[in-house]
Short mmCIF file of C-alpha atoms in Angstrom, two decimals:
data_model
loop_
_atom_site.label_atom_id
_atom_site.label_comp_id
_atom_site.label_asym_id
_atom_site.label_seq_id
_atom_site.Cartn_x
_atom_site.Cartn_y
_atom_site.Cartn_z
CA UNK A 16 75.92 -202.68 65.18
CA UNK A 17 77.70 -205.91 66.27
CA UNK A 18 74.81 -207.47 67.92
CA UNK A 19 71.90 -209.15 65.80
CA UNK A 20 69.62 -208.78 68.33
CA UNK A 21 69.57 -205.09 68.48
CA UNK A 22 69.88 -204.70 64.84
CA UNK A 23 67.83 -207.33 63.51
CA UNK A 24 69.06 -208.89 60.13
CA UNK A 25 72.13 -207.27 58.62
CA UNK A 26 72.35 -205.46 55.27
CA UNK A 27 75.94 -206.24 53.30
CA UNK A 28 77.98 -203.82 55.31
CA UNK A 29 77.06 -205.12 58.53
CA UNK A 30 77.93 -208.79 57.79
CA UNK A 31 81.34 -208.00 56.38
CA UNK A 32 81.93 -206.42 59.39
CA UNK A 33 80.39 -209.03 61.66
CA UNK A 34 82.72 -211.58 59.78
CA UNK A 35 85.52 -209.85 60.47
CA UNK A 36 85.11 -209.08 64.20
CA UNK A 37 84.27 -212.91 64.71
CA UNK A 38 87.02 -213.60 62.84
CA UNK A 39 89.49 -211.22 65.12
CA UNK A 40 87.61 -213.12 68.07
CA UNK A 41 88.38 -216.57 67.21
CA UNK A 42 92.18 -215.25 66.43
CA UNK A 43 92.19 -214.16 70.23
CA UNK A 44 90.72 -217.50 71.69
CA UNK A 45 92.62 -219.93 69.21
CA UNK A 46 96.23 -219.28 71.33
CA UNK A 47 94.90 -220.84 74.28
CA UNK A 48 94.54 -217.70 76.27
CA UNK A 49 93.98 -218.25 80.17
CA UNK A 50 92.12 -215.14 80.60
CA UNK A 51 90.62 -212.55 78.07
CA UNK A 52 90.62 -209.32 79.21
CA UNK A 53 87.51 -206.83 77.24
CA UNK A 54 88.76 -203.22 77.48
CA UNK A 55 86.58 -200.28 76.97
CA UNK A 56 86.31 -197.10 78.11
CA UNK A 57 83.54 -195.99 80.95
CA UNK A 58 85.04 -198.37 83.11
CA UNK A 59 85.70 -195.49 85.64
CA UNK A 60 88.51 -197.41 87.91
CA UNK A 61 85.78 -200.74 88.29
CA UNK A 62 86.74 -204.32 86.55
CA UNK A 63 83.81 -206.81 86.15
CA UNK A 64 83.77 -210.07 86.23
CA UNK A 65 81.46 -213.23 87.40
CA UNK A 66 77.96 -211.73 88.45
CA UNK A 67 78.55 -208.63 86.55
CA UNK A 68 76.17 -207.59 83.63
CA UNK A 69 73.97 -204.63 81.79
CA UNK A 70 71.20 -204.90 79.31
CA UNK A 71 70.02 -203.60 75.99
CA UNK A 72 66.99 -201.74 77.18
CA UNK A 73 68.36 -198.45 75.94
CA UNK A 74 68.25 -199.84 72.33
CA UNK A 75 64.59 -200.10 72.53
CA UNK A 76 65.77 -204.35 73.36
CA UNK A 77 64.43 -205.86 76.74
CA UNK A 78 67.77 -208.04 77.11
CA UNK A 79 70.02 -209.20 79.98
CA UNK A 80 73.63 -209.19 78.88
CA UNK A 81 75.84 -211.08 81.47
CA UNK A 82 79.61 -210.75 81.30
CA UNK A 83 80.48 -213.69 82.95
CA UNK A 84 78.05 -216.21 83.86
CA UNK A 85 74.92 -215.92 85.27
CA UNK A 86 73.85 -212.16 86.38
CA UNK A 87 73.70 -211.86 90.39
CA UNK A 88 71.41 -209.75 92.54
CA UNK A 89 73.74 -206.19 93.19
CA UNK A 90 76.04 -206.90 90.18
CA UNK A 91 77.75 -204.15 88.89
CA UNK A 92 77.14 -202.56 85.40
CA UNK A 93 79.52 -203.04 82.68
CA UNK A 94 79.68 -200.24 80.02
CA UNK A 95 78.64 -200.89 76.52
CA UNK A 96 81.66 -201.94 75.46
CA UNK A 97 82.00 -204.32 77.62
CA UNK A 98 78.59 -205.74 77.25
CA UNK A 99 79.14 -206.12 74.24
CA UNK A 100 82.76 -207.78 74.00
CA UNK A 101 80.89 -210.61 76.58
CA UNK A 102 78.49 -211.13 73.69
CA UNK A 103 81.05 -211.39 71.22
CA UNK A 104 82.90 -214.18 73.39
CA UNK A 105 79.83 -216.01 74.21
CA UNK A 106 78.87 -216.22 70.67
CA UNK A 107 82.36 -217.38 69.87
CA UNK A 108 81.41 -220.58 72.40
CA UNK A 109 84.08 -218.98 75.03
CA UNK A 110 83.60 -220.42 78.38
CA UNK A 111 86.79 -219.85 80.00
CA UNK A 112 87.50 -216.72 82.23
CA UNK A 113 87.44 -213.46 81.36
CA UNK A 114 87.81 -210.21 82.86
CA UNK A 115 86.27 -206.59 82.34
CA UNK A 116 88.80 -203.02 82.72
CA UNK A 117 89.43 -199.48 81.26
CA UNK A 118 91.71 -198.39 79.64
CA UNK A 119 93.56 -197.41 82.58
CA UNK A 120 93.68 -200.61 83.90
CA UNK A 121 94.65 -202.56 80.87
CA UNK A 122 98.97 -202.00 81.75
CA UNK A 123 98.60 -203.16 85.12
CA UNK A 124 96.55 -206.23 84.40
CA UNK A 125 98.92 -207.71 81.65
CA UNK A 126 101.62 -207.03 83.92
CA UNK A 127 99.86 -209.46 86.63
CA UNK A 128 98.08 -212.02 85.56
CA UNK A 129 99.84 -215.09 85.20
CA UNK A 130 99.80 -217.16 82.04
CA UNK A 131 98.86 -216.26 78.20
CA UNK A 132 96.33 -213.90 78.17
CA UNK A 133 94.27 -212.57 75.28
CA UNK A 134 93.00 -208.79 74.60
CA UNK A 135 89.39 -208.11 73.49
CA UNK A 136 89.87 -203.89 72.60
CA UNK A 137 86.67 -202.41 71.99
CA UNK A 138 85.95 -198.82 70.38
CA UNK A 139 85.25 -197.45 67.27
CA UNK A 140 86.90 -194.71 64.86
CA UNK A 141 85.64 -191.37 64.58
CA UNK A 142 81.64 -190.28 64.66
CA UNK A 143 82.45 -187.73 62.38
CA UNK A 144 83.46 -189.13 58.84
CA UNK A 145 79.78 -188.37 56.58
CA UNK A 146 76.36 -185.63 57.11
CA UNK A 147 74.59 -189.19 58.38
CA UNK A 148 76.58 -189.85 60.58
CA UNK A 149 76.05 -189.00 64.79
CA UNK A 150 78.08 -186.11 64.57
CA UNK A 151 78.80 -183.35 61.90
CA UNK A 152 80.69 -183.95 59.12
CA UNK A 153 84.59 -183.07 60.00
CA UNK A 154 87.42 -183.34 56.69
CA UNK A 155 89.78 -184.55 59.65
CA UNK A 156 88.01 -187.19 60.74
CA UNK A 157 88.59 -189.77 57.71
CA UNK A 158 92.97 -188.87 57.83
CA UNK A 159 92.99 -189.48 61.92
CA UNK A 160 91.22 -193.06 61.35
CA UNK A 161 93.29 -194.13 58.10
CA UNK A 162 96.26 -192.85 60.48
CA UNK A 163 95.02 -195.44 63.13
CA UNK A 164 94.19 -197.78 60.00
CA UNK A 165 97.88 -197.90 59.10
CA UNK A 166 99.36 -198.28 62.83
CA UNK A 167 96.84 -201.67 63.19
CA UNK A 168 97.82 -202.89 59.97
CA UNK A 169 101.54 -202.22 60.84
CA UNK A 170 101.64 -203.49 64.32
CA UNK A 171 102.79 -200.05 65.15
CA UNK A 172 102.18 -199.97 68.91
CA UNK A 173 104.18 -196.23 69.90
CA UNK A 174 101.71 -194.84 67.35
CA UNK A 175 98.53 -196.14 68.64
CA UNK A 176 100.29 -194.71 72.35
CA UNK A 177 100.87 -191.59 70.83
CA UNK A 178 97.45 -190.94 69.53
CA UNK A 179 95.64 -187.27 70.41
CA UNK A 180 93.49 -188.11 72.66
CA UNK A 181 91.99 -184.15 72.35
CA UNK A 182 91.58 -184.69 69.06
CA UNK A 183 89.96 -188.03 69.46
CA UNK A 184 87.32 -186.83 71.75
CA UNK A 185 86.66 -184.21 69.12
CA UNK A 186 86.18 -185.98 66.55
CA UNK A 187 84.05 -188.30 68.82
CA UNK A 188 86.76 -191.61 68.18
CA UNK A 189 85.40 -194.11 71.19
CA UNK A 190 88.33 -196.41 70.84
CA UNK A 191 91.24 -193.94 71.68
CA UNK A 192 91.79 -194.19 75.15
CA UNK A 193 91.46 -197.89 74.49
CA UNK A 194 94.01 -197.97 71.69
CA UNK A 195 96.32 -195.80 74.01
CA UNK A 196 95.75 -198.22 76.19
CA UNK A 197 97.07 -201.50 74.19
CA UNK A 198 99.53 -198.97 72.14
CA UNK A 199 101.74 -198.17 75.56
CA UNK A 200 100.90 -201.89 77.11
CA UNK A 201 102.65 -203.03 73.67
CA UNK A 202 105.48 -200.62 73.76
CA UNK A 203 108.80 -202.16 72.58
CA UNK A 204 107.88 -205.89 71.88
CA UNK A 205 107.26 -207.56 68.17
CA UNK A 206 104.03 -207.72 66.87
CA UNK A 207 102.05 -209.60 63.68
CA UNK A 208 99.52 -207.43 62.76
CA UNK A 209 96.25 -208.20 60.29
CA UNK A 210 93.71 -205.13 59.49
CA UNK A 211 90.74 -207.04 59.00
CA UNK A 212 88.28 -204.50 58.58
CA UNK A 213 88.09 -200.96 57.74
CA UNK A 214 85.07 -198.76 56.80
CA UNK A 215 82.55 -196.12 57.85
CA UNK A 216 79.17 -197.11 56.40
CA UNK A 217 76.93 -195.38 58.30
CA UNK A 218 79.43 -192.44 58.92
CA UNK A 219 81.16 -194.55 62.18
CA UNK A 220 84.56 -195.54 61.50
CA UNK A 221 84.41 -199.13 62.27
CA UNK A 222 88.28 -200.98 61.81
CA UNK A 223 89.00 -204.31 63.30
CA UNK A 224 92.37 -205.94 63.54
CA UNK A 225 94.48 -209.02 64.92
CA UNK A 226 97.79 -208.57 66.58
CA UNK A 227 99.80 -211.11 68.46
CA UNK A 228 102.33 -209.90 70.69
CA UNK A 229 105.81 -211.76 71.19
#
């Protein structure tokens, strides 16, 4: 849904949401970070970097998507996510260095790189939240992603760490083992927090936020 090119030209919903992701974007890139780090899940232990890149074929798109730079001959294959966070920082004019993890990852690489460093979280809210939408309609699925809703707005990081993942994966929420992820990496320090974005037009939930860490 982010990506023109795969969608074509957006209806209403889609631009307000494209605003506010490039919005979040610039946020990220406007402290001066030395590295972003895009973190999605399917990752499976690998980080990606220079070389590294996917494309959109399974969207009916015949696209090359790079991560970082040019695409080399035996890259490896970034997830969606992460295909599609490079996008997002290319199209922001981001030329600086950037680096690809899961979940997993995401504690121990804030803990050693040097420097500022800025966070590009990718996943969406539950699958689950109309009968359009790519699951079945579940009555839980609209209270677990105003739950998550309130924690971004909040810059609640021990609830975004204390998130069910079971019941994420049920009710087929991409973006909690990511906001796990940033919840526990966050644990403990201030944070100013800005819910951009919060909806579920085509039965997705799709909520974007800013937070800077001190």
């Amino acid at each position: 849904m982010l990506l023109p090119v795969v969608t074509g030209s957006p209806g209403s919903a889609l631009a307000v949401l494209r605003a506010a992701v490039s919005a979040a974007v610039q946020t990220v890139l406007e402290a001066g970070p030395e590295v972003v780090v895009v973190v999605g899940d399917g990752a499976g232990g690998v980080r990606f970097g220079p070389g590294d890149g996917g494309d959109l074929r399974g969207f009916g798109v015949d696209r090359e998507v790079p991560f970082a730079g040019r695409v080399r001959p035996g890259g490896r294959r970034p997830p969606l996510p992460h295909l599609v966070g490079a996008q997002l920082l290319d199209d922001a004019g981001h030329t600086g260095s950037r680096l690809g993890v899961g979940p997993d990852d995401l504690a121990g690489v804030l803990r050693d790189l040097p420097g500022p460093v800025g966070v590009l979280a990718m996943g969406d809210g539950s699958a689950r939240r109309s009968e359009k939408a790519p699951g079945a309609l579940d009555p839980a699925a609209a209270p677990f992603d105003a739950a998550v809703a309130a924690a971004l707005a909040s810059g609640d990081a021990a609830v975004l760490a204390d998130l069910d993942a079971a019941e994420g994966a049920r009710l087929l929420a991409a973006g909690v083992p990511v906001w796990r992820a940033v919840g526990a990496a966050l644990l403990g320090r201030p944070v100013t927090a800005e819910l951009r974005h919060d909806d579920a037009p085509f039965g997705v939930g799709y909520l974007v936020a800013s937070w800077t860490a001190r």
